[in-house]
Coordinates of C-alpha atoms and ligand atoms in Angstrom, one line a residue:
Chain A
M1 CA -73.3 164.1 -68.3
A2 CA -75.9 162.4 -71.4
S3 CA -72.3 162.2 -73.4
H4 CA -70.8 159.2 -69.8
A5 CA -72.5 156.2 -70.1
I6 CA -71.3 157.2 -65.7
H7 CA -70.3 159.5 -64.3
I8 CA -69.6 159.4 -60.6
E9 CA -68.2 163.2 -58.2
G10 CA -67.2 163.0 -55.0
V11 CA -69.3 160.4 -53.6
T12 CA -68.7 158.8 -50.2
R13 CA -70.5 156.2 -48.2
R14 CA -70.0 153.9 -45.0
F15 CA -70.9 152.3 -43.7
G16 CA -70.4 153.0 -39.9
D17 CA -66.7 153.7 -39.0
T18 CA -65.9 152.1 -42.7
L19 CA -65.4 154.7 -45.7
A20 CA -66.7 152.2 -48.0
V21 CA -66.2 154.7 -51.0
D22 CA -64.1 157.6 -49.7
D23 CA -64.5 161.0 -52.3
L24 CA -64.8 159.3 -55.7
S25 CA -65.2 161.1 -58.9
L26 CA -64.5 159.2 -62.1
S27 CA -66.5 159.3 -65.6
V28 CA -66.8 155.7 -68.1
D29 CA -67.4 156.8 -71.9
V30 CA -70.8 154.8 -73.6
G31 CA -69.0 151.5 -75.6
E32 CA -65.6 151.9 -72.4
V33 CA -64.5 148.9 -71.3
F34 CA -64.2 150.0 -68.2
G35 CA -61.6 148.3 -65.6
F36 CA -62.2 148.6 -61.5
L37 CA -59.7 146.8 -59.7
G38 CA -59.1 146.8 -55.9
H39 CA -58.0 144.7 -53.0
N40 CA -61.1 142.8 -51.2
G41 CA -62.6 145.2 -48.8
A42 CA -61.7 147.6 -51.3
G43 CA -65.1 149.6 -52.4
K44 CA -65.7 148.0 -55.9
T45 CA -69.4 146.4 -54.5
T46 CA -70.5 149.1 -52.8
T47 CA -69.7 151.4 -56.1
V48 CA -71.7 149.3 -57.7
R49 CA -74.2 148.6 -55.7
L50 CA -74.6 152.6 -55.9
L51 CA -74.3 153.3 -59.4
N52 CA -78.2 151.1 -59.9
G53 CA -79.3 153.1 -57.3
V54 CA -79.2 149.8 -55.2
L55 CA -77.2 151.4 -52.3
A56 CA -77.8 155.4 -51.6
A57 CA -74.5 157.3 -51.5
D58 CA -74.2 159.7 -48.2
S59 CA -73.2 162.5 -50.6
G60 CA -71.7 162.9 -53.8
Q61 CA -73.4 163.2 -56.9
L62 CA -73.7 159.6 -59.0
H63 CA -75.3 159.6 -63.0
V64 CA -75.4 156.6 -65.2
L65 CA -77.0 157.3 -69.0
G66 CA -77.9 160.3 -67.9
L67 CA -80.1 158.8 -64.5
D68 CA -79.9 159.8 -61.4
P69 CA -79.2 156.0 -59.0
Q70 CA -81.5 157.4 -56.6
T71 CA -84.2 159.5 -57.7
Q72 CA -84.0 156.9 -60.7
G73 CA -84.0 153.8 -60.2
P74 CA -86.5 151.4 -61.0
Q75 CA -85.4 153.6 -64.9
L76 CA -82.2 153.3 -64.8
R77 CA -82.4 149.2 -63.7
A78 CA -84.1 148.8 -66.5
R79 CA -80.9 150.0 -69.5
T80 CA -78.1 148.1 -67.2
G81 CA -77.8 143.5 -66.4
V82 CA -75.1 143.3 -63.1
L83 CA -73.6 140.1 -62.7
T84 CA -73.6 139.8 -58.1
E85 CA -70.4 138.7 -56.8
T86 CA -72.5 135.5 -56.0
P87 CA -74.8 134.6 -58.6
S88 CA -77.3 134.6 -57.0
L89 CA -79.1 132.6 -59.1
D90 CA -82.6 130.0 -57.9
E91 CA -81.5 126.4 -57.6
R92 CA -84.2 125.2 -57.2
L93 CA -85.4 125.7 -60.8
T94 CA -84.3 125.6 -63.9
A95 CA -82.2 126.9 -66.3
I96 CA -85.0 127.9 -68.0
D97 CA -87.5 129.1 -65.5
N98 CA -84.1 131.9 -63.5
L99 CA -83.5 133.4 -67.3
T100 CA -87.8 133.3 -68.2
I101 CA -88.1 135.2 -64.5
Y102 CA -86.1 138.3 -65.4
A103 CA -86.9 138.1 -69.1
D104 CA -90.5 139.0 -67.3
L105 CA -89.1 141.5 -64.6
Y106 CA -86.4 143.2 -67.9
G107 CA -89.7 144.1 -69.5
V108 CA -88.2 141.7 -71.9
A109 CA -91.0 141.8 -75.3
V110 CA -92.8 139.2 -74.2
Q111 CA -93.2 138.2 -77.9
Q112 CA -89.4 137.1 -77.3
V113 CA -89.0 135.7 -74.6
K114 CA -88.7 132.3 -75.5
Q115 CA -86.1 133.1 -78.2
R116 CA -84.1 134.8 -75.7
V117 CA -83.8 132.5 -73.0
S118 CA -82.7 130.0 -75.3
T119 CA -80.3 132.5 -76.9
M120 CA -78.6 132.8 -74.2
L121 CA -78.8 130.0 -73.3
E122 CA -76.5 128.5 -75.9
T123 CA -74.6 131.0 -76.0
F124 CA -73.7 130.7 -72.8
G125 CA -73.2 126.7 -73.0
L126 CA -75.4 125.6 -71.3
S127 CA -78.7 124.7 -73.7
E128 CA -78.0 120.6 -73.1
R129 CA -78.7 121.6 -69.0
A130 CA -81.0 123.7 -69.3
Q131 CA -84.1 121.6 -68.5
E132 CA -82.3 120.8 -64.7
K133 CA -82.5 121.9 -61.5
V134 CA -79.3 125.1 -61.4
G135 CA -78.9 123.5 -57.6
G136 CA -77.2 120.7 -59.2
Y137 CA -74.6 122.1 -61.0
S138 CA -71.0 123.4 -61.3
K139 CA -69.6 126.6 -60.5
G140 CA -68.5 127.5 -63.4
M141 CA -71.9 127.3 -64.7
K142 CA -73.8 129.1 -62.7
Q143 CA -71.2 131.6 -62.6
R144 CA -72.3 131.0 -67.2
L145 CA -75.6 130.8 -66.2
A146 CA -75.3 134.5 -63.8
L147 CA -73.6 135.0 -66.9
A148 CA -76.3 135.1 -69.6
R149 CA -79.4 136.6 -67.9
S150 CA -76.4 140.0 -66.8
F151 CA -76.3 140.0 -70.8
L152 CA -80.7 138.7 -71.3
H153 CA -82.1 142.3 -71.4
Q154 CA -78.9 143.6 -74.3
P155 CA -78.4 146.5 -71.3
D156 CA -76.9 149.3 -72.7
V157 CA -74.2 149.3 -69.1
I158 CA -73.0 145.5 -67.5
F159 CA -72.1 146.0 -64.2
L160 CA -69.7 142.7 -63.7
D161 CA -68.4 141.7 -60.7
E162 CA -65.9 139.3 -60.8
P163 CA -67.6 137.8 -63.6
T164 CA -65.0 135.2 -63.8
S165 CA -63.6 133.7 -60.3
G166 CA -65.0 129.9 -60.6
L167 CA -64.3 129.6 -64.6
D168 CA -61.2 127.4 -66.2
P169 CA -59.4 129.2 -68.4
V170 CA -61.2 127.8 -71.7
A171 CA -64.2 129.2 -70.1
A172 CA -63.0 132.8 -69.3
Q173 CA -61.3 132.8 -72.8
E174 CA -65.4 132.5 -73.4
V175 CA -66.4 135.6 -71.3
H176 CA -63.8 136.8 -72.0
E177 CA -64.8 137.0 -75.7
M178 CA -68.7 137.9 -74.8
I179 CA -66.9 141.6 -73.2
R180 CA -65.4 142.8 -76.3
H181 CA -67.8 142.1 -78.6
V182 CA -70.8 143.5 -76.4
S183 CA -68.4 146.4 -76.3
Q184 CA -66.6 146.9 -80.1
D185 CA -69.7 145.0 -81.4
E186 CA -73.0 146.3 -79.8
G187 CA -71.2 149.0 -78.0
R188 CA -72.3 147.9 -74.8
T189 CA -70.5 150.1 -71.7
V190 CA -68.9 147.1 -69.0
F191 CA -67.8 148.4 -65.9
L192 CA -65.3 145.2 -64.9
C193 CA -64.9 144.9 -61.9
T194 CA -61.4 142.5 -60.8
H195 CA -58.7 142.0 -59.1
N196 CA -57.5 140.0 -62.2
L197 CA -55.2 142.1 -63.1
V198 CA -54.5 140.1 -66.6
E199 CA -57.6 140.0 -67.8
A200 CA -58.1 144.0 -67.1
Q201 CA -55.0 144.6 -69.8
R202 CA -56.4 142.2 -72.3
L203 CA -59.8 144.4 -72.1
C204 CA -59.8 147.4 -70.5
H205 CA -59.5 150.7 -71.9
R206 CA -58.8 152.2 -68.7
V207 CA -58.4 151.2 -65.7
A208 CA -59.5 153.1 -61.6
V209 CA -56.9 151.0 -58.6
M210 CA -59.0 151.6 -55.8
E211 CA -57.8 150.8 -51.9
Q212 CA -59.7 151.5 -49.5
G213 CA -62.2 153.5 -50.5
H214 CA -59.9 156.3 -52.2
L215 CA -59.4 156.3 -56.5
V216 CA -55.9 155.4 -56.1
A217 CA -54.7 155.5 -60.1
M218 CA -56.0 156.7 -62.7
G219 CA -56.1 155.7 -66.4
T220 CA -55.0 153.3 -70.1
P221 CA -53.0 150.7 -68.8
K222 CA -50.5 152.6 -70.5
E223 CA -50.6 155.6 -68.9
L224 CA -50.1 154.2 -65.6
T225 CA -46.6 152.3 -66.4
H226 CA -46.1 155.7 -67.2
E227 CA -47.4 156.9 -64.1
V228 CA -45.0 155.2 -61.7
G229 CA -42.8 155.0 -63.9
T230 CA -41.1 151.2 -62.5
A231 CA -38.6 149.6 -64.0
V232 CA -38.4 147.1 -67.8
T233 CA -38.2 144.0 -66.8
Y234 CA -36.0 142.6 -69.8
R235 CA -34.9 139.5 -69.9
L236 CA -31.7 137.9 -71.2
E237 CA -30.8 133.9 -73.1
V238 CA -27.5 133.1 -73.1
A239 CA -25.7 129.7 -73.8
Q240 CA -25.8 127.4 -71.3
E241 CA -22.6 126.9 -69.6
Q242 CA -21.3 131.0 -70.1
Q243 CA -24.5 132.0 -67.8
A244 CA -22.7 132.3 -64.6
A245 CA -20.0 134.9 -66.2
A246 CA -23.2 137.2 -68.1
L247 CA -24.0 137.1 -64.7
A248 CA -20.9 138.2 -62.8
V249 CA -21.2 140.7 -66.7
I250 CA -24.1 141.8 -65.5
S251 CA -23.7 142.8 -61.6
R252 CA -21.3 144.9 -62.6
M253 CA -23.1 147.3 -63.6
P254 CA -25.6 148.7 -60.8
V255 CA -27.9 150.4 -63.0
L256 CA -29.6 146.4 -63.4
Q257 CA -31.7 146.0 -60.9
D258 CA -33.9 143.1 -58.6
V259 CA -31.1 140.9 -61.1
E260 CA -32.6 136.4 -61.5
A261 CA -30.6 133.3 -62.8
G262 CA -34.0 130.8 -63.6
D263 CA -32.8 127.5 -65.9
E264 CA -33.2 129.4 -69.8
A265 CA -32.5 133.1 -68.8
L266 CA -31.3 135.6 -66.7
T267 CA -33.4 138.8 -66.0
F268 CA -32.6 142.3 -64.8
A269 CA -34.5 145.0 -63.9
S270 CA -33.6 148.8 -65.2
S271 CA -34.4 152.3 -65.6
E272 CA -32.8 153.3 -67.9
R273 CA -32.9 152.7 -71.4
D274 CA -29.0 152.7 -72.1
S275 CA -28.0 150.6 -70.5
V276 CA -29.0 148.4 -72.5
P277 CA -26.9 148.7 -75.3
D278 CA -23.5 148.6 -73.5
L279 CA -24.4 145.9 -71.5
L280 CA -24.7 143.9 -74.9
N281 CA -21.1 145.7 -75.6
Q282 CA -20.5 143.7 -72.8
L283 CA -21.4 140.7 -73.2
I284 CA -19.7 140.5 -76.6
A285 CA -17.0 141.6 -75.0
A286 CA -16.4 139.4 -72.7
G287 CA -17.0 136.7 -75.4
I288 CA -21.0 136.4 -74.3
R289 CA -23.1 134.2 -77.0
V290 CA -25.8 136.2 -76.6
Y291 CA -29.7 134.5 -78.2
A292 CA -31.4 136.8 -77.1
L293 CA -31.6 140.1 -74.5
T294 CA -36.4 141.2 -74.9
P295 CA -37.8 143.7 -72.6
Q296 CA -40.4 142.5 -70.4
A297 CA -44.0 144.5 -70.8
T298 CA -45.0 145.9 -67.8
S299 CA -47.5 144.7 -66.6
L300 CA -50.6 145.3 -64.9
E301 CA -50.6 143.3 -61.8
D302 CA -46.2 145.4 -61.6
I303 CA -48.8 149.3 -61.6
Y304 CA -50.2 147.8 -59.3
L305 CA -48.5 146.3 -56.3
A306 CA -45.9 149.7 -57.0
L307 CA -49.0 152.1 -56.3
H308 CA -49.9 149.8 -53.6
A309 CA -46.6 149.9 -52.3
R310 CA -46.6 153.3 -53.2
E311 CA -50.2 153.3 -50.6
V312 CA -48.4 152.0 -48.0
N313 CA -45.8 153.6 -47.6
K314 CA -48.0 157.3 -48.1
G315 CA -49.4 155.4 -44.4
K316 CA -52.3 155.8 -46.5
V317 CA -53.0 152.1 -46.0
L318 CA -52.5 149.6 -43.4
G319 CA -51.1 147.1 -45.9
G320 CA -51.4 143.7 -47.1
V321 CA -55.0 142.7 -47.5
R322 CA -57.7 143.0 -44.9
Chain B
M1 CA -97.5 149.6 -60.8
N2 CA -95.0 147.1 -63.3
K3 CA -97.5 144.5 -63.2
R4 CA -95.1 142.2 -64.9
A5 CA -92.2 141.6 -63.4
M6 CA -94.7 141.2 -60.2
W7 CA -96.2 139.0 -61.2
A8 CA -92.8 137.0 -62.3
I9 CA -91.9 137.9 -58.5
I10 CA -95.4 135.6 -57.8
R11 CA -94.8 133.3 -59.5
K12 CA -91.1 132.6 -59.2
D13 CA -91.4 132.7 -54.2
L14 CA -94.6 129.8 -55.4
K15 CA -92.7 128.0 -58.0
V16 CA -89.7 127.5 -55.5
V17 CA -91.9 127.9 -52.5
L18 CA -93.4 124.1 -54.0
Q19 CA -89.9 122.5 -54.2
S20 CA -89.3 122.1 -50.3
K21 CA -90.5 119.5 -48.3
A22 CA -90.1 122.4 -45.3
V23 CA -92.6 124.1 -46.4
L24 CA -94.8 121.0 -48.1
I25 CA -95.2 119.1 -45.0
P26 CA -96.7 121.4 -42.8
L27 CA -98.7 123.5 -45.9
I28 CA -100.8 119.5 -46.4
M29 CA -100.2 117.7 -42.7
V30 CA -102.2 120.4 -41.2
P31 CA -104.7 121.0 -43.0
L32 CA -104.9 117.0 -43.7
I33 CA -105.3 116.6 -39.6
L34 CA -107.3 119.4 -38.5
L35 CA -109.9 119.5 -41.2
V36 CA -110.2 115.0 -42.7
I37 CA -108.9 113.2 -40.2
L38 CA -110.4 114.7 -37.3
P39 CA -113.8 115.8 -38.2
G40 CA -113.9 112.2 -40.1
V41 CA -112.8 110.8 -36.8
G42 CA -115.2 112.8 -35.0
G43 CA -118.2 112.7 -37.2
L44 CA -117.8 108.7 -37.9
L45 CA -118.1 107.9 -34.2
L46 CA -120.6 110.3 -33.6
A47 CA -122.7 108.7 -36.3
N48 CA -122.5 105.3 -34.7
A49 CA -123.3 107.1 -31.2
D50 CA -126.3 105.8 -29.8
A51 CA -128.2 108.5 -28.3
D52 CA -129.3 106.4 -25.2
S53 CA -125.4 104.5 -25.1
Q54 CA -123.3 105.1 -21.6
I55 CA -121.1 107.2 -23.4
I56 CA -123.2 109.9 -24.0
T57 CA -125.0 109.8 -21.2
E58 CA -121.4 110.0 -19.3
F59 CA -120.0 112.7 -21.7
R60 CA -123.7 114.8 -21.3
S61 CA -123.6 114.4 -17.5
E62 CA -120.1 115.4 -16.9
T63 CA -119.9 117.7 -19.2
G64 CA -123.1 119.7 -18.1
A65 CA -122.1 123.0 -16.9
F66 CA -120.6 123.7 -19.9
F67 CA -123.5 122.7 -21.7
D68 CA -126.2 123.9 -19.4
N69 CA -124.8 128.1 -19.9
L70 CA -124.7 127.8 -23.9
P71 CA -126.0 131.1 -25.0
D72 CA -128.4 131.7 -26.2
S73 CA -128.1 132.4 -29.7
L74 CA -126.4 128.7 -29.7
N75 CA -129.7 127.0 -27.6
Q76 CA -131.7 128.7 -30.5
K77 CA -130.2 126.2 -33.2
L78 CA -130.2 123.7 -31.5
E79 CA -134.3 123.5 -30.6
Q80 CA -134.3 122.1 -33.8
Y81 CA -132.4 118.8 -32.8
D82 CA -133.6 116.2 -30.2
N83 CA -131.2 114.6 -29.9
E84 CA -128.2 114.6 -28.0
V85 CA -126.2 113.1 -30.9
Q86 CA -126.7 115.4 -32.6
R87 CA -126.5 118.9 -29.9
I88 CA -123.1 117.2 -29.5
T89 CA -122.0 116.8 -32.9
Y90 CA -123.1 120.7 -33.2
V91 CA -121.6 122.2 -30.5
M92 CA -118.5 120.6 -32.1
F93 CA -118.2 121.7 -35.2
N94 CA -119.7 125.4 -34.4
M95 CA -117.9 126.3 -31.1
F96 CA -115.1 124.7 -31.0
F97 CA -113.8 124.5 -34.6
P98 CA -113.4 127.5 -36.5
A99 CA -110.4 128.4 -33.5
L100 CA -109.3 125.4 -34.6
Y101 CA -110.0 126.0 -38.7
L102 CA -108.1 130.1 -38.5
L103 CA -105.2 128.6 -37.4
L104 CA -104.6 127.3 -40.8
P105 CA -104.8 130.4 -42.6
V106 CA -101.9 131.8 -40.1
M107 CA -99.8 128.5 -40.7
A108 CA -100.3 128.8 -44.4
A109 CA -99.6 132.0 -44.9
N110 CA -96.2 131.9 -42.0
V111 CA -94.6 128.5 -43.5
I112 CA -94.9 130.2 -47.3
A113 CA -93.7 133.3 -46.6
A114 CA -91.3 132.1 -44.2
D115 CA -89.8 130.4 -47.5
S116 CA -89.9 133.9 -48.8
F117 CA -88.7 136.4 -47.7
A118 CA -86.4 134.5 -44.9
G119 CA -85.3 131.2 -47.3
E120 CA -85.2 134.0 -50.0
K121 CA -82.8 135.8 -48.0
E122 CA -80.6 132.1 -46.8
R123 CA -81.0 131.2 -50.6
K124 CA -79.2 134.4 -51.4
T125 CA -81.3 135.1 -54.5
L126 CA -82.7 138.6 -52.8
E127 CA -79.5 140.8 -54.3
A128 CA -80.8 139.7 -58.0
L129 CA -83.7 140.7 -57.3
L130 CA -82.8 144.0 -56.0
Y131 CA -81.1 145.2 -58.9
A132 CA -84.7 143.8 -61.1
P133 CA -86.4 147.5 -62.6
T134 CA -89.3 147.0 -59.9
T135 CA -89.6 150.4 -56.6
D136 CA -89.1 148.9 -53.2
R137 CA -93.2 149.0 -53.6
E138 CA -94.1 147.5 -55.9
L139 CA -91.2 144.5 -55.0
Y140 CA -92.5 144.8 -51.4
L141 CA -96.8 144.6 -52.8
A142 CA -95.4 141.0 -55.2
K143 CA -93.3 139.6 -52.4
I144 CA -97.0 139.8 -49.9
I145 CA -99.6 138.9 -52.7
G146 CA -98.1 135.0 -53.3
P147 CA -98.4 133.7 -48.6
W148 CA -101.3 136.0 -49.0
V149 CA -103.9 134.9 -51.3
A150 CA -101.7 131.4 -51.3
G151 CA -103.0 130.9 -47.7
I152 CA -106.4 132.2 -48.3
A153 CA -106.4 130.3 -51.3
I154 CA -105.5 127.2 -48.9
G155 CA -108.3 128.2 -45.4
W156 CA -111.1 127.4 -48.6
L157 CA -109.8 124.6 -49.4
G158 CA -109.5 123.6 -46.1
Y159 CA -112.9 124.4 -45.4
L160 CA -113.7 122.3 -49.0
A161 CA -112.6 119.4 -47.3
F162 CA -113.9 120.1 -43.9
V163 CA -117.7 120.2 -45.4
L164 CA -117.1 117.6 -47.8
V165 CA -115.6 115.2 -45.0
L166 CA -118.9 116.2 -42.5
T167 CA -121.9 116.3 -45.3
A168 CA -120.2 113.2 -45.6
T169 CA -119.8 111.8 -42.4
T170 CA -122.8 113.3 -40.5
L171 CA -125.7 114.4 -42.9
S172 CA -127.2 111.2 -41.9
F173 CA -127.5 111.4 -38.4
M174 CA -127.6 115.4 -38.8
G175 CA -130.3 115.3 -42.0
N176 CA -128.7 118.7 -42.8
I177 CA -125.3 120.4 -43.5
F178 CA -125.3 121.9 -40.2
I179 CA -121.4 123.7 -41.0
V180 CA -122.7 126.5 -44.2
D181 CA -124.5 129.0 -42.5
V182 CA -123.8 133.0 -42.1
T183 CA -121.2 133.1 -39.4
W184 CA -118.7 129.9 -41.6
L185 CA -119.5 132.5 -44.9
L186 CA -118.0 135.9 -42.6
L187 CA -115.4 134.1 -41.8
I188 CA -114.2 132.4 -44.7
L189 CA -114.6 135.8 -46.7
W190 CA -113.9 138.5 -43.9
V191 CA -112.2 136.5 -40.9
V192 CA -109.7 134.2 -43.3
P193 CA -108.6 136.7 -45.3
A194 CA -107.2 138.8 -42.4
A195 CA -105.6 135.0 -40.4
A196 CA -103.8 134.9 -43.4
G197 CA -102.2 138.3 -43.4
L198 CA -100.9 137.7 -40.2
G199 CA -99.6 135.0 -40.6
L200 CA -97.9 137.0 -43.9
G201 CA -97.2 140.2 -41.4
A202 CA -95.8 138.1 -38.5
M203 CA -93.5 136.3 -40.5
V204 CA -92.5 139.8 -42.7
L205 CA -91.6 140.8 -39.0
V206 CA -89.7 137.8 -37.9
S207 CA -87.9 137.4 -41.4
S208 CA -85.8 141.2 -41.2
R209 CA -84.5 140.2 -38.1
V210 CA -83.3 136.2 -38.6
S211 CA -81.4 135.2 -41.4
T212 CA -82.5 131.7 -42.0
F213 CA -85.5 130.0 -42.4
Q214 CA -85.5 127.6 -40.2
E215 CA -85.3 130.7 -37.9
A216 CA -88.2 132.1 -39.2
Y217 CA -90.3 129.4 -38.9
Q218 CA -89.8 128.3 -35.4
L219 CA -89.9 131.9 -34.9
G220 CA -93.6 132.6 -36.7
G221 CA -94.6 129.5 -35.1
M222 CA -95.5 132.9 -32.1
V223 CA -97.9 134.3 -33.8
V224 CA -100.3 131.4 -33.9
L225 CA -100.4 131.6 -29.8
P226 CA -103.1 133.9 -29.9
I227 CA -105.6 132.0 -31.9
I228 CA -104.9 129.3 -29.8
L229 CA -105.2 131.3 -27.0
L230 CA -108.9 132.1 -29.5
L231 CA -109.8 128.3 -29.2
F232 CA -108.7 127.7 -25.2
G233 CA -111.4 130.4 -24.6
Q234 CA -114.0 129.2 -26.4
L235 CA -113.3 125.5 -25.1
G236 CA -114.2 127.1 -21.6
G237 CA -117.7 127.9 -23.3
V238 CA -116.3 131.9 -23.4
V239 CA -116.7 133.1 -27.3
Y240 CA -118.7 131.6 -29.4
F241 CA -118.8 132.3 -32.7
S242 CA -121.6 134.4 -33.1
P243 CA -122.2 136.0 -36.4
M244 CA -121.3 139.5 -34.1
V245 CA -118.3 137.9 -32.6
V246 CA -116.8 137.3 -35.9
L247 CA -117.4 140.4 -37.2
I248 CA -115.4 141.6 -34.3
V249 CA -112.8 139.1 -34.4
G250 CA -111.8 139.0 -38.0
A251 CA -111.5 143.5 -36.9
V252 CA -109.7 143.1 -35.1
L253 CA -107.5 140.3 -37.1
W254 CA -107.7 143.4 -39.8
V255 CA -106.6 145.6 -37.7
L256 CA -103.5 143.5 -36.9
T257 CA -102.7 142.6 -39.5
L258 CA -102.5 145.9 -41.6
G259 CA -100.7 147.7 -39.1
L260 CA -98.4 144.6 -39.8
I261 CA -98.1 144.6 -43.5
G262 CA -97.5 148.0 -42.8
Y263 CA -94.7 148.3 -40.5
G264 CA -93.3 146.0 -42.8
A265 CA -93.6 149.0 -45.8
G266 CA -92.1 151.2 -44.2
N267 CA -88.5 148.5 -43.1
F268 CA -88.7 147.7 -46.9
K269 CA -86.0 149.5 -48.3
R270 CA -83.5 148.3 -50.5
G271 CA -80.8 150.2 -49.6
E272 CA -81.2 148.2 -46.4
L273 CA -82.3 145.5 -47.3
I274 CA -78.9 144.8 -49.1
A275 CA -76.7 146.3 -46.6
R276 CA -78.1 143.6 -44.0
L277 CA -77.7 140.7 -46.8
Ligands
ATP1 N1 -73.3 146.4 -45.5 C1 -72.3 146.4 -45.4 N2 -72.0 147.2 -43.1 C2 -70.9 146.7 -43.1 N3 -69.7 146.8 -43.6 C3 -70.0 147.1 -45.6 C4 -70.9 146.4 -45.9 N4 -70.7 147.1 -47.9 C5 -69.6 146.9 -47.0 N5 -69.5 147.3 -46.4 C6 -67.7 147.9 -46.0 O1 -67.2 148.7 -46.9 C7 -66.2 148.4 -47.3 C8 -65.9 148.5 -48.9 O2 -66.9 146.5 -49.0 P1 -66.9 146.3 -51.0 O3 -68.3 145.3 -50.7 O4 -67.5 147.2 -51.3 O5 -65.4 146.1 -51.3 P2 -65.2 144.8 -52.9 O6 -64.5 146.1 -53.0 O7 -66.7 144.6 -53.5 O8 -64.2 143.6 -51.7 P3 -64.4 142.4 -52.3 O9 -62.7 142.4 -53.3 O10 -64.1 141.2 -51.3 O11 -65.2 142.1 -52.8 C9 -65.3 146.6 -46.8 O12 -64.8 148.3 -45.7 C10 -66.7 146.3 -46.1 O13 -66.9 145.6 -44.8
MG2 MG1 -66.9 143.5 -53.7

């Protein structure tokens, strides 16, 4: 069990009639960036709370770093860092005070506190305004400070609950770099709750998809593509004046679906690989000049939507966001 | 016990409190009015009063029954004085003031705790704290120590100011510092900590049921009521703060305080706190 950073088996937690987490089982390896995806109310935050012993499970087993969150909470929490959904900063205090207090709380060696705090402020681009009260910070700055706080004591497992919400693309990119760095170079484990699929696809070794408290799929983004078996989308570029002719050729082939004509290219989906050379032959035969025919990588978003549709069909989920 | 973590929480709470006008204003105004202005003005008026003046004679005759029925222990003390102004001064500040004074530690601990319990909920800073590597017990202790100690300290400083102001205004005609004796010592060392604890304990109870500082502050003020009753009791000449009475009042307050703090400890569980955020 200790070989896994996180191990969950059959964990359930209810709030009244709501099943926030329903018979959840999963393991996360040391050094892995694990994506935890799900709609609003899927149970992501609840899971993070359970894993840190801040909330008790109704049933099931949890271990983080080989420790039981319920009985060994303080020892465990000393080795985890959590970015909560709301930054949870003391807005009446300066950034330095906010971090210094948490350095003490997490037991950062006394003689290292000053250095560590200023390094974190530097890393997250807050040095210049470190003496200001956090209440005057922008949303993105608060988010960065909260992130700095969760990395401050160099935790073995880092839980990030939507780390890039509220950040501009550049800042989000920096956070992604940071996550990659702590995982690849420092061997820390990252448990990343998000509904940003691009983010998950870019960063995560594996992802789990949650729907209303239960796990609907888990694996590498690639594995999920296979599992869902969605059609591949292709992009076809032809001369502008030949678009209509190309469209006519495509529509004669029933295997090609979801055909759309854009300004610069046509897109369509196909689940049969052989349809590609067939199409190309027909286009050439029709005298159409093909500039490009490229498969588009299936995005996690496609998988996610497909999974969601599948759950809705099964009748498990009411559909949409509650 | 993770002392360093607890100390960090205490420091944080007090630092945050010092930034809040809603907390600082009562913390400054109440002792200023109660223990500086009121005794200062009273002391000055009495210092300038003539024992044979009409006001004093009238006051004495109107409160005749009250003065005639003072407890024996108080009458004994009054024998050392030879005029009415001195006696009125003594009774005023030893009989009416102690209960008024006790409002201070109750109020101080109460309002500070309102900020660090309910205010913390309102500001949404509790969640990060719950993820810190402390036990529930350590967290609770750290959260109550700050307001408690601050309430006691403010009570003591208030007393110091009270003594200085009265000495400055009344020493000339009283001939001694008449508000430093065993009774006051017991009040300071035995009752003030209990009173601060009561203000705190009541706020811990209130805070778990409300979600903003304002609500907590208003509801929490209701604990000051029993103290006011005590004060009225004295005004009616029912209670005089003799050392025995002080010991008993202190004991009652301690029982209430420890009951409230203990009850609060039982309810202070991470899992429940986070579910109520
Ligand atoms: N303290 C609570 N009391 C009652 N219900 C709760 C509580 N906490 C969570 N729930 C319910 O449990 C379910 C899961 O909530 P959770 O916050 O874990 O979802 P989430 O995946 O983090 O959602 P989001 O993306 O909106 O943050 C929801 O239906 C929520 O209403
Ligand atoms: Mg959430």
